[in-house]
Coordinates of C-alpha atoms in Angstrom, one line a residue:
S171 CA -0.1 0.2 -0.1
S172 CA 2.8 2.3 1.0
N173 CA 5.0 1.6 -2.4
M174 CA 1.6 2.3 -4.5
E175 CA 1.3 5.6 -2.6
N176 CA 4.7 6.4 -3.2
D177 CA 4.5 5.3 -6.9
I178 CA 1.3 7.9 -7.3
S179 CA 3.1 10.5 -5.4
L180 CA 6.1 10.1 -7.9
K181 CA 3.9 9.9 -11.0
F182 CA 2.1 12.9 -9.9
R183 CA 5.3 15.0 -9.3
Q184 CA 6.3 13.8 -12.6
Q185 CA 3.3 15.1 -14.3
L186 CA 3.8 18.4 -12.6
F187 CA 7.4 18.7 -13.6
L188 CA 6.2 18.0 -17.5
I189 CA 3.7 21.0 -17.0
S190 CA 6.4 23.2 -15.6
E191 CA 8.9 22.4 -18.5
N192 CA 6.2 23.8 -20.8
L193 CA 5.3 26.9 -19.1
V194 CA 7.8 30.1 -20.2
S195 CA 8.3 33.1 -17.7
E196 CA 5.0 35.0 -19.2
D197 CA 3.2 31.6 -17.9
V198 CA 4.7 32.0 -14.4
A199 CA 4.3 35.4 -13.8
A200 CA 0.6 34.7 -14.8
L201 CA 0.0 31.9 -12.3
K202 CA 1.8 34.1 -9.6
F203 CA -0.6 36.8 -10.3
L204 CA -3.9 34.6 -10.4
C205 CA -2.7 32.8 -6.9
T206 CA -2.5 35.8 -5.3
D207 CA -5.4 35.6 -3.4
L208 CA -4.7 31.8 -2.5
L209 CA -1.3 32.1 -1.0
N210 CA 1.0 34.1 1.0
L211 CA 2.4 37.3 -0.9
S212 CA 5.8 37.2 0.6
K213 CA 6.0 33.4 -0.3
L214 CA 4.8 34.0 -3.9
E215 CA 7.4 36.9 -4.2
G216 CA 10.3 34.2 -3.9
V217 CA 8.6 32.2 -6.7
K218 CA 11.2 31.5 -9.7
S219 CA 9.2 28.8 -11.4
A220 CA 5.9 27.0 -11.8
V221 CA 7.5 24.4 -9.8
D222 CA 7.7 26.6 -6.9
I223 CA 4.0 27.5 -7.1
F224 CA 3.0 23.9 -7.3
K225 CA 4.7 23.4 -4.1
L226 CA 3.5 26.2 -2.4
L227 CA -0.2 24.9 -3.4
M228 CA 0.6 21.5 -2.4
A229 CA 1.6 22.8 0.9
Q230 CA -1.7 24.8 1.3
E231 CA -3.4 21.5 0.2
Y232 CA -4.9 23.2 -2.7
L233 CA -3.1 20.6 -5.0
N234 CA -2.9 17.0 -4.5
A235 CA -2.9 14.0 -6.4
E236 CA -6.3 13.2 -5.8
D237 CA -7.8 16.9 -6.7
T238 CA -5.9 18.8 -9.4
F239 CA -8.9 20.9 -10.3
L240 CA -7.1 24.0 -9.2
L241 CA -4.1 23.4 -11.5
A242 CA -6.7 22.6 -14.3
E243 CA -8.4 25.9 -13.6
L244 CA -5.1 27.9 -13.7
L245 CA -3.7 26.5 -16.9
Y246 CA -7.3 27.0 -18.5
R247 CA -7.3 30.6 -17.3
I248 CA -3.8 31.3 -19.1
K249 CA -5.0 29.4 -22.1
C250 CA -2.6 26.5 -21.9
H251 CA -5.2 24.4 -22.9
S252 CA -2.9 21.9 -24.4
L253 CA -1.5 21.0 -20.9
L254 CA -4.9 19.8 -19.4
E255 CA -4.7 16.5 -20.9
K256 CA -1.5 15.6 -18.6
I257 CA -3.9 15.9 -15.6
G258 CA -6.9 14.2 -17.0
Y259 CA -8.9 17.3 -18.1
T260 CA -9.9 19.1 -21.6
K261 CA -11.1 22.7 -21.8
E262 CA -14.6 21.5 -22.1
K263 CA -14.3 19.2 -18.7
V264 CA -12.9 22.3 -16.9
Q265 CA -15.6 24.7 -18.2
E266 CA -18.6 22.3 -17.0
R267 CA -17.0 22.5 -13.2
L268 CA -15.7 26.0 -12.9
S269 CA -19.3 27.3 -11.5
E270 CA -19.0 24.2 -9.0
K271 CA -15.1 24.3 -8.0
G272 CA -13.4 27.4 -9.6
R273 CA -11.4 29.3 -6.9
I274 CA -10.0 32.0 -9.0
S275 CA -12.3 35.1 -7.9
P276 CA -14.2 37.2 -10.5
Y277 CA -11.7 40.1 -9.4
R278 CA -8.8 38.2 -9.9
Q279 CA -10.2 37.1 -13.5
M280 CA -10.9 40.6 -14.3
L281 CA -7.5 41.9 -13.6
Y282 CA -5.8 39.3 -15.8
E283 CA -7.9 39.4 -18.7
L284 CA -7.6 43.1 -18.5
S285 CA -3.8 42.7 -18.3
E286 CA -3.9 40.5 -21.7
N287 CA -5.5 43.2 -23.6
I288 CA -3.0 46.0 -22.6
T289 CA -0.3 46.3 -25.1
S290 CA 3.1 47.5 -24.5
E291 CA 2.0 51.1 -26.1
M292 CA -0.5 51.2 -23.7
L293 CA 1.6 50.2 -20.8
K294 CA 3.7 53.2 -21.5
K295 CA 0.9 55.5 -21.6
I296 CA -0.8 54.2 -18.2
I297 CA 2.6 54.7 -16.4
F298 CA 2.8 57.7 -17.6
L299 CA -0.9 58.7 -16.4
L300 CA 0.1 57.2 -13.0
Q301 CA 3.8 57.9 -12.7
N302 CA 2.6 60.0 -9.4
H303 CA 0.9 56.9 -7.9
L304 CA 3.7 54.4 -8.8
P305 CA 6.6 54.3 -6.1
K306 CA 9.9 55.4 -7.9
Q307 CA 11.9 52.3 -7.0
W308 CA 9.3 49.9 -8.3
T309 CA 10.2 48.6 -12.0
I310 CA 7.3 47.9 -14.1
L311 CA 8.0 45.4 -16.7
S312 CA 4.4 44.3 -17.7
A313 CA 0.7 45.2 -17.1
L314 CA 0.8 42.4 -14.1
D315 CA 3.5 44.1 -12.2
L316 CA 1.6 47.6 -12.7
L317 CA -1.7 46.1 -11.0
T318 CA 0.3 44.6 -8.3
S319 CA 1.4 47.6 -7.5
L320 CA -1.4 49.5 -7.3
E321 CA -2.8 46.7 -5.1
K322 CA -0.2 47.0 -2.6
Q323 CA -0.9 50.5 -2.2
G324 CA -4.3 50.1 -1.6
L325 CA -5.4 52.1 -4.8
L326 CA -6.9 49.1 -6.4
T327 CA -9.2 46.9 -4.5
K328 CA -12.2 44.5 -5.3
D329 CA -14.8 47.1 -4.1
N330 CA -12.8 50.0 -5.8
V331 CA -11.5 49.6 -9.5
K332 CA -12.0 53.4 -10.4
I333 CA -8.2 54.1 -11.0
L334 CA -8.4 51.6 -13.6
E335 CA -11.6 53.0 -15.3
D336 CA -9.9 56.4 -15.2
V337 CA -6.7 55.3 -17.1
C338 CA -8.4 52.9 -19.5
M339 CA -11.3 55.8 -20.5
T340 CA -8.2 57.8 -21.3
V341 CA -5.7 55.3 -23.0
S342 CA -8.4 52.7 -24.8
P343 CA -12.1 53.1 -24.0
D344 CA -12.4 49.5 -25.3
L345 CA -10.9 48.0 -22.2
L346 CA -13.8 49.6 -20.1
E347 CA -15.9 46.7 -21.2
T348 CA -13.9 44.1 -19.2
I349 CA -14.4 46.4 -16.1
D350 CA -18.1 47.0 -16.7
C351 CA -18.5 43.0 -17.1
Y352 CA -17.0 42.5 -13.5
K353 CA -19.1 45.4 -12.1
K354 CA -22.2 44.2 -13.8
G355 CA -21.7 40.7 -12.2
K356 CA -21.5 42.5 -8.8
G357 CA -24.9 44.1 -9.3
E358 CA -23.2 47.6 -9.7
K359 CA -24.7 50.2 -11.8
I360 CA -22.7 50.8 -15.0
K361 CA -22.5 54.5 -16.0
I362 CA -22.9 55.1 -19.5
K363 CA -19.6 56.7 -20.7
N364 CA -18.9 58.4 -24.1
K365 CA -17.3 55.2 -26.1
N366 CA -17.8 56.9 -29.7
N367 CA -15.2 59.3 -29.9
Q368 CA -13.3 56.9 -32.2
K369 CA -16.4 55.6 -34.2
M370 CA -17.3 59.5 -34.6
F371 CA -13.6 60.1 -36.1
R372 CA -13.8 57.6 -38.4
I373 CA -17.3 58.5 -39.8
Y374 CA -15.9 62.1 -39.9
L375 CA -12.7 60.8 -42.1
L376 CA -15.0 58.9 -44.3
N377 CA -17.6 61.9 -44.8
M378 CA -14.5 64.0 -45.8
I379 CA -13.4 61.5 -48.5
M380 CA -16.6 61.4 -49.8
L381 CA -17.0 65.1 -49.8
S382 CA -13.8 65.4 -51.7
C383 CA -15.2 62.9 -54.3
M384 CA -18.5 64.8 -54.5
E385 CA -16.9 68.4 -55.0
E386 CA -16.0 67.9 -58.6
L387 CA -19.2 66.2 -59.5
F388 CA -21.3 69.3 -58.0
L389 CA -19.2 71.5 -60.2
S390 CA -19.9 69.8 -63.4
L391 CA -23.6 69.1 -62.2
K392 CA -24.0 72.9 -61.9
Q393 CA -24.4 73.8 -65.6
Y394 CA -26.5 70.6 -66.3
F395 CA -29.2 71.5 -63.7
K396 CA -29.1 74.6 -65.2
Y397 CA -30.3 73.6 -68.7
K398 CA -32.3 70.6 -67.2
K399 CA -29.9 67.9 -69.0
W400 CA -31.5 65.2 -66.7
S401 CA -29.8 62.1 -68.5
I402 CA -26.3 63.7 -68.3
V403 CA -26.9 64.4 -64.9
A404 CA -28.2 61.0 -64.2
K405 CA -24.8 59.5 -65.7
L406 CA -22.7 61.9 -63.6
L407 CA -24.3 60.8 -60.3
F408 CA -23.9 57.2 -61.5
A409 CA -20.3 57.5 -62.1
A410 CA -19.8 59.7 -58.9
S411 CA -21.2 56.5 -56.9
T412 CA -19.1 54.3 -58.4
N413 CA -16.0 56.1 -57.7
I414 CA -17.3 56.6 -54.2
G415 CA -17.9 52.8 -54.0
L416 CA -14.3 52.4 -55.1
V417 CA -12.7 54.5 -52.4
F418 CA -14.4 52.7 -49.6
I419 CA -13.4 49.2 -51.2
N420 CA -10.1 50.3 -51.2
I421 CA -10.2 51.5 -47.6
Y422 CA -11.9 48.6 -46.4
A423 CA -9.0 46.5 -48.1
T424 CA -6.5 48.4 -46.4
I425 CA -8.0 48.0 -42.9
K426 CA -8.3 44.3 -43.3
S427 CA -4.6 43.6 -44.4
Y428 CA -1.5 43.9 -42.5
K429 CA 0.4 46.7 -43.7
M430 CA 3.4 45.0 -46.1
D431 CA 4.6 48.2 -48.2
G432 CA 7.5 49.2 -46.0
P433 CA 10.9 49.9 -47.2
H434 CA 11.8 46.6 -45.5
R435 CA 9.8 43.4 -45.5
G436 CA 11.5 41.7 -42.5
F437 CA 13.8 38.9 -41.8
C438 CA 13.4 35.3 -42.4
L439 CA 15.3 32.8 -40.4
I440 CA 16.0 29.0 -41.2
I441 CA 17.3 26.3 -38.9
N442 CA 18.3 23.6 -40.8
N443 CA 19.5 20.6 -38.5
V444 CA 21.1 18.3 -40.6
N445 CA 23.7 16.2 -38.8
F446 CA 22.3 14.1 -35.8
N447 CA 25.1 11.8 -33.7
S448 CA 23.8 8.7 -35.7
S449 CA 21.9 10.0 -38.7
Q450 CA 21.6 12.7 -41.4
R451 CA 18.3 14.3 -42.3
K452 CA 19.3 13.8 -46.2
G453 CA 17.4 16.2 -48.6
S454 CA 16.7 19.0 -45.8
C455 CA 19.5 21.1 -47.4
K456 CA 17.5 21.3 -50.5
D457 CA 14.5 22.2 -48.4
A458 CA 16.6 25.1 -47.1
E459 CA 18.1 26.1 -50.4
Q460 CA 14.4 26.5 -51.6
L461 CA 13.2 28.4 -48.8
E462 CA 16.0 30.6 -49.0
R463 CA 15.3 31.4 -52.8
V464 CA 11.7 31.7 -52.3
F465 CA 11.8 34.2 -49.2
T466 CA 14.7 36.4 -50.7
W467 CA 12.3 36.6 -53.9
L468 CA 9.5 37.7 -51.4
G469 CA 11.7 40.5 -50.4
L470 CA 12.7 39.3 -47.1
E471 CA 16.3 39.3 -45.3
V472 CA 17.0 35.6 -45.2
R473 CA 19.6 34.2 -42.5
T474 CA 20.3 30.5 -42.5
Y475 CA 21.7 28.7 -39.4
T476 CA 22.9 25.0 -39.5
D477 CA 22.8 22.3 -37.1
L478 CA 21.9 23.8 -33.6
T479 CA 21.3 22.1 -30.5
S480 CA 18.5 22.8 -28.3
G481 CA 20.6 25.7 -26.3
E482 CA 21.7 27.2 -29.4
M483 CA 18.2 27.2 -30.9
I484 CA 16.7 29.1 -27.6
N485 CA 19.8 31.2 -27.4
L486 CA 19.2 32.2 -31.2
M487 CA 15.6 33.2 -30.4
E488 CA 16.8 35.2 -27.6
T489 CA 19.3 37.2 -30.0
W490 CA 16.5 37.8 -32.7
Q491 CA 14.0 39.0 -29.7
H492 CA 16.1 41.6 -28.9
M493 CA 16.9 42.9 -32.5
Q494 CA 16.2 46.4 -32.8
D495 CA 15.9 46.2 -36.6
H496 CA 12.4 44.7 -36.5
Q497 CA 11.0 48.3 -35.8
D498 CA 11.4 49.1 -39.4
R499 CA 10.3 45.8 -40.7
N500 CA 6.7 44.6 -41.6
C501 CA 6.7 41.0 -40.4
F502 CA 9.0 38.3 -39.1
I503 CA 9.3 34.6 -40.7
C504 CA 10.9 31.5 -39.1
C505 CA 11.7 28.0 -40.8
I506 CA 12.7 25.4 -38.4
L507 CA 13.9 22.0 -40.5
S508 CA 14.3 19.2 -37.8
H509 CA 13.4 16.2 -36.1
G510 CA 10.4 16.4 -33.7
K511 CA 7.7 15.2 -31.4
S512 CA 4.4 16.3 -30.3
G513 CA 4.8 19.9 -29.7
A514 CA 8.3 20.3 -29.7
I515 CA 11.6 20.1 -31.8
Y516 CA 15.0 18.4 -31.2
G517 CA 18.2 20.0 -31.6
T518 CA 21.2 18.3 -32.7
D519 CA 21.9 17.1 -29.3
Y520 CA 18.8 15.0 -29.3
R521 CA 17.2 17.6 -26.5
L522 CA 13.6 18.6 -27.0
V523 CA 12.8 22.2 -27.3
S524 CA 9.2 23.2 -27.1
I525 CA 7.6 25.1 -30.0
R526 CA 5.7 27.4 -27.6
V527 CA 9.0 28.2 -25.6
L528 CA 10.6 29.2 -29.3
T529 CA 7.6 31.2 -30.6
S530 CA 6.7 33.0 -27.0
H531 CA 10.2 35.1 -27.7
F532 CA 8.4 37.2 -30.0
T533 CA 5.1 38.2 -28.2
A534 CA 4.3 41.9 -28.1
K535 CA 5.7 41.8 -24.3
H536 CA 8.9 40.1 -25.0
C537 CA 9.5 41.8 -28.4
P538 CA 7.8 45.3 -28.8
Q539 CA 9.3 45.9 -31.8
L540 CA 7.0 43.2 -33.7
A541 CA 3.8 44.1 -31.8
A542 CA 1.1 44.0 -34.1
K543 CA 2.8 42.7 -37.1
P544 CA 2.7 39.3 -38.3
K545 CA 4.9 36.4 -37.0
L546 CA 5.2 33.5 -39.3
F547 CA 6.7 30.0 -38.2
F548 CA 7.1 27.1 -40.4
I549 CA 8.0 23.8 -38.9
Q550 CA 9.0 20.8 -40.8
A551 CA 9.5 18.1 -38.2
C552 CA 7.6 15.0 -37.3
Q553 CA 5.2 15.3 -34.3
G554 CA 5.0 12.0 -33.2
D555 CA 5.6 8.3 -34.8
K556 CA 2.2 7.3 -36.1
V557 CA 1.8 6.9 -39.9
Q558 CA -1.4 8.5 -41.5
R559 CA -2.9 5.8 -43.8
P560 CA -5.2 6.6 -47.1
V561 CA -9.0 6.5 -46.5
Y562 CA -10.6 5.4 -49.8
V563 CA -14.2 7.0 -50.8
D564 CA -16.4 5.4 -53.2
T565 CA -19.8 7.3 -53.1
D566 CA -21.8 4.2 -54.5
G567 CA -20.2 1.2 -52.6
P568 CA -18.8 0.2 -49.1
T569 CA -15.8 1.5 -47.9
P570 CA -13.0 -1.1 -46.6
D571 CA -12.4 -2.0 -43.2
L572 CA -10.8 1.1 -41.5
S573 CA -10.2 -0.3 -37.9
S574 CA -6.2 0.3 -38.4
V575 CA -6.6 3.8 -39.5
Q576 CA -5.3 5.9 -36.8
E577 CA -7.5 8.9 -35.7
R578 CA -5.9 12.4 -36.1
I579 CA -5.1 14.4 -32.9
S580 CA -5.8 18.1 -32.6
L581 CA -2.6 20.3 -33.1
Y582 CA -1.3 21.5 -29.7
E583 CA -1.4 25.1 -28.9
S584 CA 2.4 25.9 -29.5
I585 CA 1.9 29.7 -30.4
P586 CA 1.3 32.2 -27.6
E587 CA -2.2 33.0 -26.9
E588 CA -2.0 36.8 -28.3
A589 CA -2.7 38.0 -31.9
D590 CA -0.4 38.3 -35.0
F591 CA 1.1 34.6 -35.1
L592 CA 1.0 31.9 -37.7
L593 CA 2.1 28.4 -37.2
G594 CA 2.2 26.1 -40.3
M595 CA 3.1 22.4 -39.2
A596 CA 4.2 19.8 -41.6
T597 CA 1.9 17.4 -40.4
V598 CA -0.8 17.2 -37.4
D599 CA -0.1 16.1 -34.0
G600 CA 1.2 12.8 -33.4
Y601 CA 2.0 11.8 -36.9
V602 CA 5.3 11.6 -38.9
S603 CA 6.0 13.6 -41.9
F604 CA 8.0 12.9 -44.9
R605 CA 11.2 13.6 -46.7
H606 CA 12.6 12.6 -49.8
I607 CA 16.7 12.1 -49.6
E608 CA 16.9 14.2 -52.8
E609 CA 14.1 16.1 -53.7
G610 CA 13.3 17.5 -49.8
T611 CA 10.5 17.1 -48.1
W612 CA 6.7 17.3 -49.0
Y613 CA 5.4 20.1 -46.9
I614 CA 8.7 22.3 -47.6
Q615 CA 8.3 21.7 -51.3
A616 CA 4.7 22.3 -51.4
L617 CA 5.0 25.5 -49.4
C618 CA 7.5 27.0 -51.9
S619 CA 5.7 25.9 -55.0
K620 CA 2.5 27.3 -53.7
L621 CA 4.2 30.7 -52.9
Q622 CA 5.6 31.0 -56.2
L623 CA 2.4 30.2 -58.0
L624 CA -0.2 32.3 -55.6
V625 CA 1.8 35.3 -54.4
P626 CA 1.7 36.5 -58.0
R627 CA -2.1 36.0 -58.1
G628 CA -2.5 38.4 -54.6
E629 CA -3.8 35.3 -52.7
D630 CA -3.5 35.6 -48.8
I631 CA -1.3 33.4 -46.8
L632 CA -4.0 31.2 -45.4
S633 CA -5.4 30.6 -48.7
I634 CA -2.0 29.8 -50.0
L635 CA -1.4 27.2 -46.9
T636 CA -4.9 25.5 -47.7
Q637 CA -3.7 25.1 -51.3
V638 CA -0.5 23.3 -49.7
N639 CA -2.5 21.1 -47.7
E640 CA -4.1 19.9 -50.8
D641 CA -0.8 19.3 -52.3
V642 CA 0.6 17.4 -49.4
A643 CA -2.9 15.5 -49.2
R644 CA -2.6 14.2 -52.6
R645 CA 1.0 12.9 -52.1
D646 CA 1.5 9.2 -51.0
S647 CA 4.6 7.0 -50.3
P648 CA 5.9 4.8 -53.1
S649 CA 4.0 1.9 -51.7
G650 CA 0.8 3.9 -51.5
T651 CA 0.2 3.4 -47.9
K652 CA 1.5 6.4 -46.1
K653 CA -0.1 9.8 -46.1
Q654 CA 0.6 13.1 -44.6
M655 CA -1.6 16.0 -43.5
P656 CA 0.0 19.3 -42.8
Q657 CA -2.0 21.9 -40.3
P658 CA -1.9 25.6 -39.7
A659 CA -2.5 27.3 -36.4
Y660 CA -3.1 31.2 -36.2
T661 CA -4.0 34.0 -34.2
L662 CA -3.9 36.6 -37.1
R663 CA -6.2 39.3 -37.0
R664 CA -6.1 40.6 -40.6
K665 CA -5.2 39.0 -44.1
F666 CA -1.4 38.6 -44.9
I667 CA -0.8 39.4 -48.4
F668 CA 3.0 39.4 -49.8
P669 CA 3.2 42.5 -52.2
I670 CA 3.8 40.7 -55.6
P671 CA 7.7 41.0 -56.8
M672 CA 8.7 42.6 -59.8
A673 CA 11.1 39.6 -60.4
P674 CA 9.9 36.3 -61.9
P675 CA 9.6 33.3 -59.4
P676 CA 13.1 31.6 -58.8
S677 CA 12.0 28.2 -60.2

């Protein structure tokens, strides 16, 4: 019995350790903040890792092998949904039990949600507005730091959020919705605030555009009204309405696409891991060369790195995270060619690095120079060892026995839960991807081919990746028994469209 208990305890701690390994510093800061009402503040200040928080929760009997719901709730709140399965939960299961077992207060939830919506630019403005309220020795690195400081001074409590309302009204009235929802939940009456300033300005701007288009119209109409030339008047009105419509279409298209017309397109990193201790990824150099040609053609400044260990990959991300030159670029692209497992990439030292750890270096908080700009990651690596089998469809006859066909597992959330990221995976989670030793991988070759074909047609990146999916899905191994299905995940807010290059495609 005691041996069994020891085994359970060891397995539980191993689960906690694995979860901790998949959490980045941003996640740890979020967990600390969400646990503020549950744990001793002085002990929380000494926390350096997620493991430290787990120890404190276990010491207070909030967390044990039999009851992991609080941990599940915390992971759910910080949107690390893919880690829930390590403790036997899913996003849906947590949602079902929150009303019954949830421990994070609505006040703490509101503050955390607010912090997630405060950009680095907003934070600077808020700090400026509150500089007389903040301690001179206090270093504000994030929105959570700011909220913690206000709470410590008693300026912000669950019953008094006025200071937040005042600064949000000045900096970004949209943030008030989060505070209003919290107050409504408490039964407080919400004062009607003027949230229409920005909308009124946009309407004013569009009216000015219309007026400039109409000015010439009225000058032309003046003489025809005088002589009652109604047919000509009608034609002029029709022409003017068409032109105004085109103006609005152009404005709409501009609003809905990322800005990609700057003098410098952006950087493209290619990490090509070829030589491992006992094997070579033959054909990978063909992929790297093709990627370099295509992204150079698309106007990016390409940098290629070969045979990086896990530590070197992380160091490289840190170096590029602090690159000031991002400020003048439109986007950032990173292509990684290596071996991999579920949600992770192997360095040449056979140590795994979480894809989320790599991508999180480029969040708005960690890399403000790329805030609100698209960040694209293309990963050519296996995500498991399962093999996808072909499924034969015949509309008029029975399908063959599919008992041996593996079910697809959904893609792990490897991108940060904030806007403007795209992650293009060569295969769905849990499965292998295929590489020809001379021609390169199915995924990268299809990606390069479709970029060259569809960028000149003005297609956006998601439409292009849909075509890549179709291309790869049509391929099969020489035996005809193995298939592959790529999968993109994204938090893009607008269409990402490469400007059409002047030069013809490289191949």
